[in-house]
Amino acid sequence: MNTNTSIHPSPSPLRFAIVGCGAIAPTQAQALKEIPEYARLTHCSDLNETRATTFAQKYHLTTATWHEVLKSRDIDVITLCTPSGHHGALAAEAMRAGKHVIVEKPMEVSVAACDELLAAIRDSGRKFGVISQHRFDPASQTVRKLLDNEALGRLIAVDIRIPWYRTQEYYDSGDWRGTLAYDGGGCLMNQGVHTIDLMLWLCGAVKEVHARTAIAAHDRIEVEDLACATLTFANGALGSLFASTAAYPGFPARLALHGTKGTVVLEGDELHTVAIQGHAAVSGPSASAHALQVATGGTRNAVSHAEANLGLASTAWKWGDAHRAQFIDFVTAIREDRQPLVDAHAGRAAVALIKAIYASAKSGAAVTLSA
Ligand SMILES: NC(=O)c1ccc[n+]([C@@H]2O[C@H](COP(=O)([O-])OP(=O)(O)OC[C@H]3O[C@@H](n4cnc5c(N)ncnc54)[C@H](O)[C@@H]3O)[C@@H](O)[C@H]2O)c1
């Protein structure tokens, strides 16, 4: 007889359904397949039946209509990969049906829709998360640690650049792309929201914006492909933002934080530069390890521990890994009955900032965000 009481059976994986089998769905399916202790992807659904069937065959899933997904007792979590302007209504319905829900970024395309969804989340008692996978990149986690340890001193300035490129064919590839109703915005609401959420998580709330936007290089779109803004953060720091989907051929997003004691620069998914007073400045691949050393006080033990936790010791971070890390966080949040790292309040904050930028660009005046 086994008398070892310290052995607990591991909890069952939660059963997932993907709704919306378009461009981002394969990344999610692959990520979920890679974490069998946490998740079991069983169903998929799409208004376009051919797309649902092809996707189901590829990932060995059962296809279901939306109502079958809602009614099924074999589905715990619905992950919504539908056009952004559908997230709110579908998520609210799913939570009323007793499902936990995770939606792709952005949470919705208006602050009012985010607020309606917040009410539905409160009423349902279910867990809700917004995919914003770059918070889970080891480089982002390392910068969060540096800030928690006050290694940069007081944050005084932020420089955020998102010089991306999308072809006209990209905008023409789906009837919702580039529309105000379903995309909600362009280079900020669809693409820039990743870096904007990361910036808000690392730097805190923005209290005022002054902005300009333009449709500079695409046809048949209702949304901006160019945006510039100055930002004033609640903590007094100043920020400068440039975003585009017309910056041929496209460059990695870059987020530079300047504090009274140093600077860190994130570029793409990587820590590009760490320069902290009293320490040698480091750029390139060794910047992550150096930053951890600074963040953790420099002992070898602390560094190894942090590296292992962040997954830096394993293989190089690649596309899809961050989705996997975010799904693990979401399932763990359900199991531990806590909020996931990117919850509805975070999702709403990113949408509110982007909408304030649009309002400022339209009026030509500075816009103040409510706390
Ligand atoms: N995290 C990321 O890096 C990332 C990358 C790309 C897209 N996204 C987000 O993912 C979402 C989807 O984007 P995409 O590029 O995959 O779009 P897409 O157009 O390629 O796919 C959307 C799919 O949803 C289906 N659909 C539409 N309404 C539906 C409904 N009511 N019920 C079921 N299916 C429905 C469509 O038929 C289509 O197959 C967007 O919110 C987008 O912002 C996130």
Short mmCIF file of N, CA and C in Angstrom, two decimals, residues 204-357:
data_model
loop_
_atom_site.label_atom_id
_atom_site.label_comp_id
_atom_site.label_asym_id
_atom_site.label_seq_id
_atom_site.Cartn_x
_atom_site.Cartn_y
_atom_site.Cartn_z
N GLY A 204 2.78 51.68 -16.15
CA GLY A 204 1.63 52.23 -15.43
C GLY A 204 0.73 53.02 -16.35
N ALA A 205 -0.33 53.58 -15.75
CA ALA A 205 -1.40 54.22 -16.54
C ALA A 205 -0.92 55.51 -17.20
N VAL A 206 -1.55 55.81 -18.33
CA VAL A 206 -1.34 57.10 -19.01
C VAL A 206 -2.49 58.01 -18.62
N LYS A 207 -2.17 59.30 -18.29
CA LYS A 207 -3.28 60.17 -17.88
C LYS A 207 -3.66 61.18 -18.96
N GLU A 208 -2.76 61.46 -19.93
CA GLU A 208 -3.14 62.41 -20.98
C GLU A 208 -2.43 62.06 -22.29
N VAL A 209 -3.13 62.26 -23.40
CA VAL A 209 -2.53 62.02 -24.73
C VAL A 209 -2.82 63.19 -25.64
N HIS A 210 -1.90 63.40 -26.58
CA HIS A 210 -2.10 64.38 -27.64
C HIS A 210 -1.62 63.71 -28.92
N ALA A 211 -2.49 63.57 -29.91
CA ALA A 211 -2.15 62.64 -31.01
C ALA A 211 -2.54 63.16 -32.38
N ARG A 212 -1.93 62.53 -33.38
CA ARG A 212 -2.31 62.70 -34.79
C ARG A 212 -2.36 61.30 -35.40
N THR A 213 -3.34 61.05 -36.25
CA THR A 213 -3.36 59.79 -37.00
C THR A 213 -3.65 60.09 -38.46
N ALA A 214 -3.36 59.13 -39.34
CA ALA A 214 -3.63 59.33 -40.76
C ALA A 214 -3.84 57.98 -41.45
N ILE A 215 -4.54 58.03 -42.57
CA ILE A 215 -4.55 56.88 -43.49
C ILE A 215 -3.62 57.32 -44.61
N ALA A 216 -2.39 56.78 -44.59
CA ALA A 216 -1.34 57.34 -45.43
C ALA A 216 -1.05 56.52 -46.68
N ALA A 217 -1.23 55.19 -46.61
CA ALA A 217 -0.70 54.38 -47.71
C ALA A 217 -1.56 53.19 -48.10
N HIS A 218 -2.80 53.15 -47.62
CA HIS A 218 -3.68 52.04 -48.00
C HIS A 218 -5.00 52.59 -48.52
N ASP A 219 -5.66 51.78 -49.37
CA ASP A 219 -6.98 52.15 -49.89
C ASP A 219 -8.04 51.32 -49.18
N ARG A 220 -9.26 51.80 -49.28
CA ARG A 220 -10.44 51.05 -48.82
C ARG A 220 -10.34 50.61 -47.36
N ILE A 221 -9.70 51.41 -46.52
CA ILE A 221 -9.74 51.11 -45.08
C ILE A 221 -10.30 52.33 -44.35
N GLU A 222 -10.97 52.06 -43.22
CA GLU A 222 -11.56 53.15 -42.43
C GLU A 222 -10.68 53.52 -41.25
N VAL A 223 -9.55 52.85 -41.10
CA VAL A 223 -8.76 52.96 -39.87
C VAL A 223 -7.35 53.46 -40.18
N GLU A 224 -6.67 53.98 -39.15
CA GLU A 224 -5.37 54.60 -39.33
C GLU A 224 -4.27 53.59 -39.68
N ASP A 225 -3.36 54.01 -40.58
CA ASP A 225 -2.15 53.20 -40.78
C ASP A 225 -0.92 53.98 -40.31
N LEU A 226 -1.17 55.11 -39.66
CA LEU A 226 -0.08 55.95 -39.13
C LEU A 226 -0.60 56.65 -37.87
N ALA A 227 0.19 56.63 -36.81
CA ALA A 227 -0.22 57.33 -35.59
C ALA A 227 1.00 57.85 -34.84
N CYS A 228 0.90 59.08 -34.35
CA CYS A 228 1.94 59.67 -33.50
C CYS A 228 1.25 60.25 -32.28
N ALA A 229 1.87 60.13 -31.13
CA ALA A 229 1.25 60.71 -29.93
C ALA A 229 2.30 61.04 -28.90
N THR A 230 2.00 62.05 -28.11
CA THR A 230 2.77 62.27 -26.88
C THR A 230 1.90 61.77 -25.73
N LEU A 231 2.55 61.18 -24.74
CA LEU A 231 1.84 60.58 -23.61
C LEU A 231 2.36 61.18 -22.31
N THR A 232 1.46 61.43 -21.37
CA THR A 232 1.88 61.80 -20.01
C THR A 232 1.37 60.70 -19.08
N PHE A 233 2.29 60.05 -18.41
CA PHE A 233 1.92 58.94 -17.53
C PHE A 233 1.47 59.47 -16.17
N ALA A 234 0.66 58.66 -15.48
CA ALA A 234 0.17 59.06 -14.15
C ALA A 234 1.33 59.30 -13.19
N ASN A 235 2.45 58.59 -13.39
CA ASN A 235 3.60 58.77 -12.49
C ASN A 235 4.48 59.95 -12.92
N GLY A 236 4.04 60.71 -13.92
CA GLY A 236 4.78 61.91 -14.33
C GLY A 236 5.71 61.70 -15.51
N ALA A 237 6.00 60.46 -15.87
CA ALA A 237 6.89 60.20 -17.01
C ALA A 237 6.24 60.71 -18.30
N LEU A 238 7.09 61.07 -19.27
CA LEU A 238 6.59 61.49 -20.58
C LEU A 238 6.89 60.40 -21.59
N GLY A 239 6.04 60.29 -22.60
CA GLY A 239 6.24 59.24 -23.60
C GLY A 239 6.01 59.74 -25.01
N SER A 240 6.69 59.05 -25.95
CA SER A 240 6.52 59.40 -27.35
C SER A 240 6.20 58.11 -28.10
N LEU A 241 5.13 58.13 -28.88
CA LEU A 241 4.64 56.93 -29.55
C LEU A 241 4.59 57.14 -31.06
N PHE A 242 5.11 56.15 -31.79
CA PHE A 242 4.94 56.14 -33.25
C PHE A 242 4.49 54.74 -33.63
N ALA A 243 3.42 54.65 -34.39
CA ALA A 243 2.96 53.33 -34.84
C ALA A 243 2.52 53.42 -36.29
N SER A 244 2.69 52.31 -37.01
CA SER A 244 2.29 52.32 -38.42
C SER A 244 2.10 50.90 -38.93
N THR A 245 1.27 50.77 -39.96
CA THR A 245 1.28 49.55 -40.77
C THR A 245 1.69 49.91 -42.19
N ALA A 246 2.38 51.06 -42.32
CA ALA A 246 2.80 51.51 -43.65
C ALA A 246 4.31 51.77 -43.69
N ALA A 247 5.05 51.22 -42.74
CA ALA A 247 6.49 51.47 -42.66
C ALA A 247 7.24 50.34 -43.37
N TYR A 248 7.28 50.41 -44.69
CA TYR A 248 7.87 49.35 -45.52
C TYR A 248 9.34 49.15 -45.18
N PRO A 249 9.85 47.93 -45.04
CA PRO A 249 9.15 46.65 -45.13
C PRO A 249 8.66 46.13 -43.78
N GLY A 250 8.69 46.97 -42.75
CA GLY A 250 8.30 46.54 -41.40
C GLY A 250 9.52 46.29 -40.54
N PHE A 251 9.49 46.79 -39.32
CA PHE A 251 10.63 46.67 -38.39
C PHE A 251 10.09 46.20 -37.04
N PRO A 252 10.95 45.60 -36.20
CA PRO A 252 10.46 45.13 -34.90
C PRO A 252 9.94 46.27 -34.04
N ALA A 253 8.92 45.98 -33.25
CA ALA A 253 8.44 46.97 -32.27
C ALA A 253 9.54 47.20 -31.24
N ARG A 254 9.60 48.42 -30.73
CA ARG A 254 10.68 48.77 -29.80
C ARG A 254 10.09 49.58 -28.66
N LEU A 255 10.46 49.21 -27.45
CA LEU A 255 9.95 49.91 -26.26
C LEU A 255 11.15 50.24 -25.39
N ALA A 256 11.46 51.53 -25.26
CA ALA A 256 12.60 51.96 -24.45
C ALA A 256 12.09 52.66 -23.19
N LEU A 257 12.60 52.20 -22.04
CA LEU A 257 12.21 52.82 -20.77
C LEU A 257 13.45 53.50 -20.19
N HIS A 258 13.33 54.78 -19.87
CA HIS A 258 14.43 55.53 -19.29
C HIS A 258 14.08 55.89 -17.85
N GLY A 259 14.92 55.45 -16.92
CA GLY A 259 14.72 55.81 -15.51
C GLY A 259 15.86 56.70 -15.05
N THR A 260 15.77 57.18 -13.82
CA THR A 260 16.84 58.06 -13.30
C THR A 260 18.15 57.30 -13.15
N LYS A 261 18.09 55.95 -13.09
CA LYS A 261 19.34 55.19 -12.91
C LYS A 261 19.71 54.34 -14.13
N GLY A 262 18.89 54.37 -15.17
CA GLY A 262 19.27 53.54 -16.32
C GLY A 262 18.18 53.40 -17.36
N THR A 263 18.52 52.62 -18.39
CA THR A 263 17.65 52.44 -19.56
C THR A 263 17.55 50.96 -19.90
N VAL A 264 16.36 50.52 -20.28
CA VAL A 264 16.24 49.19 -20.91
C VAL A 264 15.51 49.36 -22.23
N VAL A 265 15.89 48.55 -23.19
CA VAL A 265 15.23 48.59 -24.50
C VAL A 265 14.78 47.18 -24.87
N LEU A 266 13.49 47.02 -25.08
CA LEU A 266 12.94 45.77 -25.63
C LEU A 266 12.79 45.97 -27.13
N GLU A 267 13.25 45.00 -27.91
CA GLU A 267 13.04 45.11 -29.36
C GLU A 267 12.56 43.76 -29.87
N GLY A 268 11.42 43.77 -30.56
CA GLY A 268 10.81 42.48 -30.91
C GLY A 268 10.49 41.77 -29.61
N ASP A 269 10.84 40.49 -29.53
CA ASP A 269 10.58 39.74 -28.29
C ASP A 269 11.79 39.74 -27.39
N GLU A 270 12.81 40.55 -27.73
CA GLU A 270 14.07 40.42 -27.01
C GLU A 270 14.48 41.65 -26.23
N LEU A 271 15.33 41.39 -25.24
CA LEU A 271 15.91 42.48 -24.47
C LEU A 271 17.11 42.96 -25.26
N HIS A 272 17.01 44.15 -25.82
CA HIS A 272 18.04 44.64 -26.72
C HIS A 272 19.19 45.27 -25.95
N THR A 273 18.85 46.11 -24.97
CA THR A 273 19.89 46.83 -24.22
C THR A 273 19.50 46.95 -22.76
N VAL A 274 20.49 46.78 -21.90
CA VAL A 274 20.32 47.11 -20.48
C VAL A 274 21.51 47.97 -20.08
N ALA A 275 21.25 49.17 -19.64
CA ALA A 275 22.34 50.07 -19.21
C ALA A 275 21.92 50.69 -17.88
N ILE A 276 22.57 50.22 -16.82
CA ILE A 276 22.20 50.67 -15.48
C ILE A 276 23.44 51.23 -14.79
N GLN A 277 23.29 52.40 -14.18
CA GLN A 277 24.44 53.06 -13.53
C GLN A 277 25.15 52.09 -12.59
N GLY A 278 26.46 52.05 -12.69
CA GLY A 278 27.24 51.17 -11.81
C GLY A 278 27.44 49.79 -12.39
N HIS A 279 26.81 49.49 -13.51
CA HIS A 279 26.98 48.19 -14.18
C HIS A 279 27.38 48.45 -15.63
N ALA A 280 28.10 47.52 -16.20
CA ALA A 280 28.47 47.68 -17.61
C ALA A 280 27.20 47.60 -18.47
N ALA A 281 27.13 48.45 -19.49
CA ALA A 281 25.98 48.40 -20.40
C ALA A 281 26.09 47.15 -21.26
N VAL A 282 24.97 46.47 -21.50
CA VAL A 282 24.99 45.26 -22.32
C VAL A 282 23.94 45.38 -23.41
N SER A 283 24.32 44.98 -24.61
CA SER A 283 23.36 44.93 -25.71
C SER A 283 23.39 43.54 -26.32
N GLY A 284 22.30 43.16 -26.95
CA GLY A 284 22.26 41.89 -27.66
C GLY A 284 21.85 40.74 -26.77
N PRO A 285 22.16 39.49 -27.20
CA PRO A 285 21.63 38.31 -26.53
C PRO A 285 21.99 38.21 -25.06
N SER A 286 23.16 38.74 -24.64
CA SER A 286 23.52 38.59 -23.23
C SER A 286 22.79 39.59 -22.34
N ALA A 287 22.01 40.50 -22.96
CA ALA A 287 21.34 41.52 -22.15
C ALA A 287 20.36 40.90 -21.16
N SER A 288 19.68 39.81 -21.56
CA SER A 288 18.70 39.18 -20.66
C SER A 288 19.37 38.67 -19.39
N ALA A 289 20.45 37.91 -19.57
CA ALA A 289 21.14 37.34 -18.43
C ALA A 289 21.68 38.44 -17.54
N HIS A 290 22.22 39.49 -18.16
CA HIS A 290 22.77 40.60 -17.39
C HIS A 290 21.66 41.28 -16.59
N ALA A 291 20.51 41.48 -17.23
CA ALA A 291 19.41 42.16 -16.56
C ALA A 291 18.94 41.35 -15.36
N LEU A 292 18.92 40.01 -15.53
CA LEU A 292 18.50 39.16 -14.42
C LEU A 292 19.46 39.29 -13.27
N GLN A 293 20.75 39.37 -13.62
CA GLN A 293 21.77 39.48 -12.59
C GLN A 293 21.57 40.76 -11.78
N VAL A 294 21.30 41.85 -12.50
CA VAL A 294 21.05 43.13 -11.83
C VAL A 294 19.78 43.04 -11.01
N ALA A 295 18.75 42.45 -11.60
CA ALA A 295 17.44 42.41 -10.95
C ALA A 295 17.45 41.60 -9.68
N THR A 296 18.28 40.57 -9.66
CA THR A 296 18.22 39.64 -8.54
C THR A 296 19.38 39.82 -7.57
N GLY A 297 20.15 40.86 -7.73
CA GLY A 297 21.21 41.16 -6.78
C GLY A 297 22.52 40.51 -7.15
N GLY A 298 22.55 39.75 -8.22
CA GLY A 298 23.82 39.29 -8.76
C GLY A 298 24.32 37.95 -8.27
N THR A 299 23.62 37.31 -7.31
CA THR A 299 24.16 36.02 -6.87
C THR A 299 23.88 34.96 -7.94
N ARG A 300 24.79 34.02 -8.06
CA ARG A 300 24.67 33.00 -9.11
C ARG A 300 23.37 32.19 -8.93
N ASN A 301 23.06 31.87 -7.66
CA ASN A 301 21.87 31.10 -7.36
C ASN A 301 20.61 31.79 -7.83
N ALA A 302 20.55 33.10 -7.48
CA ALA A 302 19.36 33.87 -7.84
C ALA A 302 19.23 33.91 -9.36
N VAL A 303 20.35 34.05 -10.03
CA VAL A 303 20.31 34.14 -11.49
C VAL A 303 19.82 32.81 -12.09
N SER A 304 20.38 31.69 -11.60
CA SER A 304 19.97 30.40 -12.17
C SER A 304 18.49 30.17 -11.93
N HIS A 305 18.04 30.53 -10.71
CA HIS A 305 16.64 30.32 -10.37
C HIS A 305 15.76 31.13 -11.33
N ALA A 306 16.12 32.40 -11.49
CA ALA A 306 15.32 33.27 -12.36
C ALA A 306 15.35 32.77 -13.80
N GLU A 307 16.51 32.35 -14.25
CA GLU A 307 16.63 31.86 -15.63
C GLU A 307 15.74 30.65 -15.85
N ALA A 308 15.75 29.74 -14.86
CA ALA A 308 14.94 28.53 -15.00
C ALA A 308 13.47 28.90 -15.03
N ASN A 309 13.08 29.82 -14.12
CA ASN A 309 11.67 30.22 -14.06
C ASN A 309 11.21 30.86 -15.35
N LEU A 310 12.08 31.62 -15.95
CA LEU A 310 11.70 32.34 -17.15
C LEU A 310 11.86 31.52 -18.41
N GLY A 311 12.38 30.33 -18.26
CA GLY A 311 12.54 29.49 -19.43
C GLY A 311 13.71 29.91 -20.29
N LEU A 312 14.59 30.77 -19.73
CA LEU A 312 15.70 31.24 -20.55
C LEU A 312 16.74 30.16 -20.79
N ALA A 313 16.75 29.21 -19.83
CA ALA A 313 17.78 28.17 -19.94
C ALA A 313 17.43 27.17 -21.04
N SER A 314 16.16 27.11 -21.42
CA SER A 314 15.76 26.12 -22.43
C SER A 314 16.05 26.66 -23.83
N THR A 315 15.39 26.08 -24.80
CA THR A 315 15.67 26.47 -26.19
C THR A 315 15.22 27.91 -26.43
N ALA A 316 15.65 28.46 -27.53
CA ALA A 316 15.33 29.86 -27.83
C ALA A 316 13.82 30.05 -27.92
N TRP A 317 13.38 31.19 -27.46
CA TRP A 317 11.95 31.56 -27.49
C TRP A 317 11.52 31.69 -28.95
N LYS A 318 10.40 31.09 -29.29
CA LYS A 318 9.96 31.20 -30.68
C LYS A 318 8.47 31.52 -30.72
N TRP A 319 7.97 31.89 -31.90
CA TRP A 319 6.56 32.23 -32.08
C TRP A 319 5.71 31.08 -31.55
N GLY A 320 4.72 31.37 -30.75
CA GLY A 320 3.83 30.34 -30.20
C GLY A 320 4.13 30.05 -28.73
N ASP A 321 5.40 30.21 -28.32
CA ASP A 321 5.76 29.91 -26.94
C ASP A 321 5.02 30.82 -25.96
N ALA A 322 4.86 32.08 -26.35
CA ALA A 322 4.23 33.04 -25.44
C ALA A 322 2.73 32.74 -25.30
N HIS A 323 2.08 32.31 -26.39
CA HIS A 323 0.68 31.88 -26.28
C HIS A 323 0.60 30.70 -25.30
N ARG A 324 1.55 29.78 -25.43
CA ARG A 324 1.55 28.61 -24.54
C ARG A 324 1.68 29.06 -23.09
N ALA A 325 2.61 29.98 -22.82
CA ALA A 325 2.80 30.47 -21.45
C ALA A 325 1.54 31.17 -20.95
N GLN A 326 0.86 31.91 -21.85
CA GLN A 326 -0.35 32.60 -21.39
C GLN A 326 -1.47 31.60 -21.10
N PHE A 327 -1.59 30.53 -21.90
CA PHE A 327 -2.61 29.52 -21.61
C PHE A 327 -2.32 28.84 -20.26
N ILE A 328 -1.05 28.58 -19.98
CA ILE A 328 -0.72 27.97 -18.69
C ILE A 328 -1.15 28.89 -17.55
N ASP A 329 -0.87 30.20 -17.72
CA ASP A 329 -1.28 31.16 -16.68
C ASP A 329 -2.80 31.15 -16.53
N PHE A 330 -3.53 31.08 -17.65
CA PHE A 330 -5.00 31.14 -17.58
C PHE A 330 -5.56 29.90 -16.87
N VAL A 331 -5.06 28.72 -17.23
CA VAL A 331 -5.55 27.49 -16.59
C VAL A 331 -5.19 27.50 -15.10
N THR A 332 -4.00 27.97 -14.79
CA THR A 332 -3.58 28.02 -13.38
C THR A 332 -4.47 29.00 -12.61
N ALA A 333 -4.85 30.11 -13.25
CA ALA A 333 -5.73 31.08 -12.60
C ALA A 333 -7.08 30.43 -12.27
N ILE A 334 -7.58 29.59 -13.19
CA ILE A 334 -8.85 28.90 -12.92
C ILE A 334 -8.66 27.93 -11.76
N ARG A 335 -7.57 27.18 -11.82
CA ARG A 335 -7.34 26.17 -10.76
C ARG A 335 -7.14 26.81 -9.39
N GLU A 336 -6.48 27.96 -9.37
CA GLU A 336 -6.16 28.61 -8.08
C GLU A 336 -7.19 29.67 -7.71
N ASP A 337 -8.20 29.85 -8.54
CA ASP A 337 -9.22 30.86 -8.34
C ASP A 337 -8.59 32.25 -8.09
N ARG A 338 -7.72 32.64 -9.02
CA ARG A 338 -7.13 33.98 -9.00
C ARG A 338 -7.31 34.61 -10.37
N GLN A 339 -6.97 35.90 -10.48
CA GLN A 339 -7.07 36.55 -11.78
C GLN A 339 -5.90 36.13 -12.68
N PRO A 340 -6.12 35.96 -13.97
CA PRO A 340 -4.99 35.73 -14.88
C PRO A 340 -4.17 37.01 -15.01
N LEU A 341 -2.94 36.89 -15.52
CA LEU A 341 -2.07 38.08 -15.62
C LEU A 341 -2.71 39.15 -16.51
N VAL A 342 -3.34 38.74 -17.61
CA VAL A 342 -4.00 39.74 -18.47
C VAL A 342 -5.51 39.56 -18.32
N ASP A 343 -6.09 40.33 -17.40
CA ASP A 343 -7.52 40.18 -17.13
C ASP A 343 -8.31 41.25 -17.87
N ALA A 344 -9.60 41.33 -17.57
CA ALA A 344 -10.48 42.25 -18.30
C ALA A 344 -10.09 43.71 -18.05
N HIS A 345 -9.61 44.03 -16.85
CA HIS A 345 -9.24 45.42 -16.55
C HIS A 345 -8.05 45.84 -17.41
N ALA A 346 -7.11 44.91 -17.57
CA ALA A 346 -5.95 45.20 -18.44
C ALA A 346 -6.41 45.34 -19.88
N GLY A 347 -7.31 44.45 -20.32
CA GLY A 347 -7.82 44.52 -21.69
C GLY A 347 -8.51 45.85 -21.94
N ARG A 348 -9.31 46.29 -20.98
CA ARG A 348 -10.04 47.55 -21.12
C ARG A 348 -9.07 48.74 -21.14
N ALA A 349 -8.03 48.69 -20.31
CA ALA A 349 -7.10 49.83 -20.21
C ALA A 349 -6.41 50.08 -21.56
N ALA A 350 -6.03 49.02 -22.25
CA ALA A 350 -5.38 49.20 -23.56
C ALA A 350 -6.35 49.80 -24.57
N VAL A 351 -7.59 49.30 -24.57
CA VAL A 351 -8.60 49.83 -25.50
C VAL A 351 -8.88 51.31 -25.17
N ALA A 352 -8.98 51.63 -23.87
CA ALA A 352 -9.30 53.01 -23.47
C ALA A 352 -8.20 53.98 -23.90
N LEU A 353 -6.94 53.55 -23.78
CA LEU A 353 -5.83 54.43 -24.20
C LEU A 353 -5.87 54.64 -25.72
N ILE A 354 -6.09 53.58 -26.45
CA ILE A 354 -6.12 53.71 -27.92
C ILE A 354 -7.30 54.60 -28.34
N LYS A 355 -8.44 54.44 -27.71
CA LYS A 355 -9.59 55.27 -28.06
C LYS A 355 -9.33 56.74 -27.70
N ALA A 356 -8.58 56.98 -26.62
CA ALA A 356 -8.25 58.36 -26.25
C ALA A 356 -7.32 58.97 -27.31
N ILE A 357 -6.42 58.17 -27.83
CA ILE A 357 -5.53 58.64 -28.91
C ILE A 357 -6.37 59.01 -30.14
#
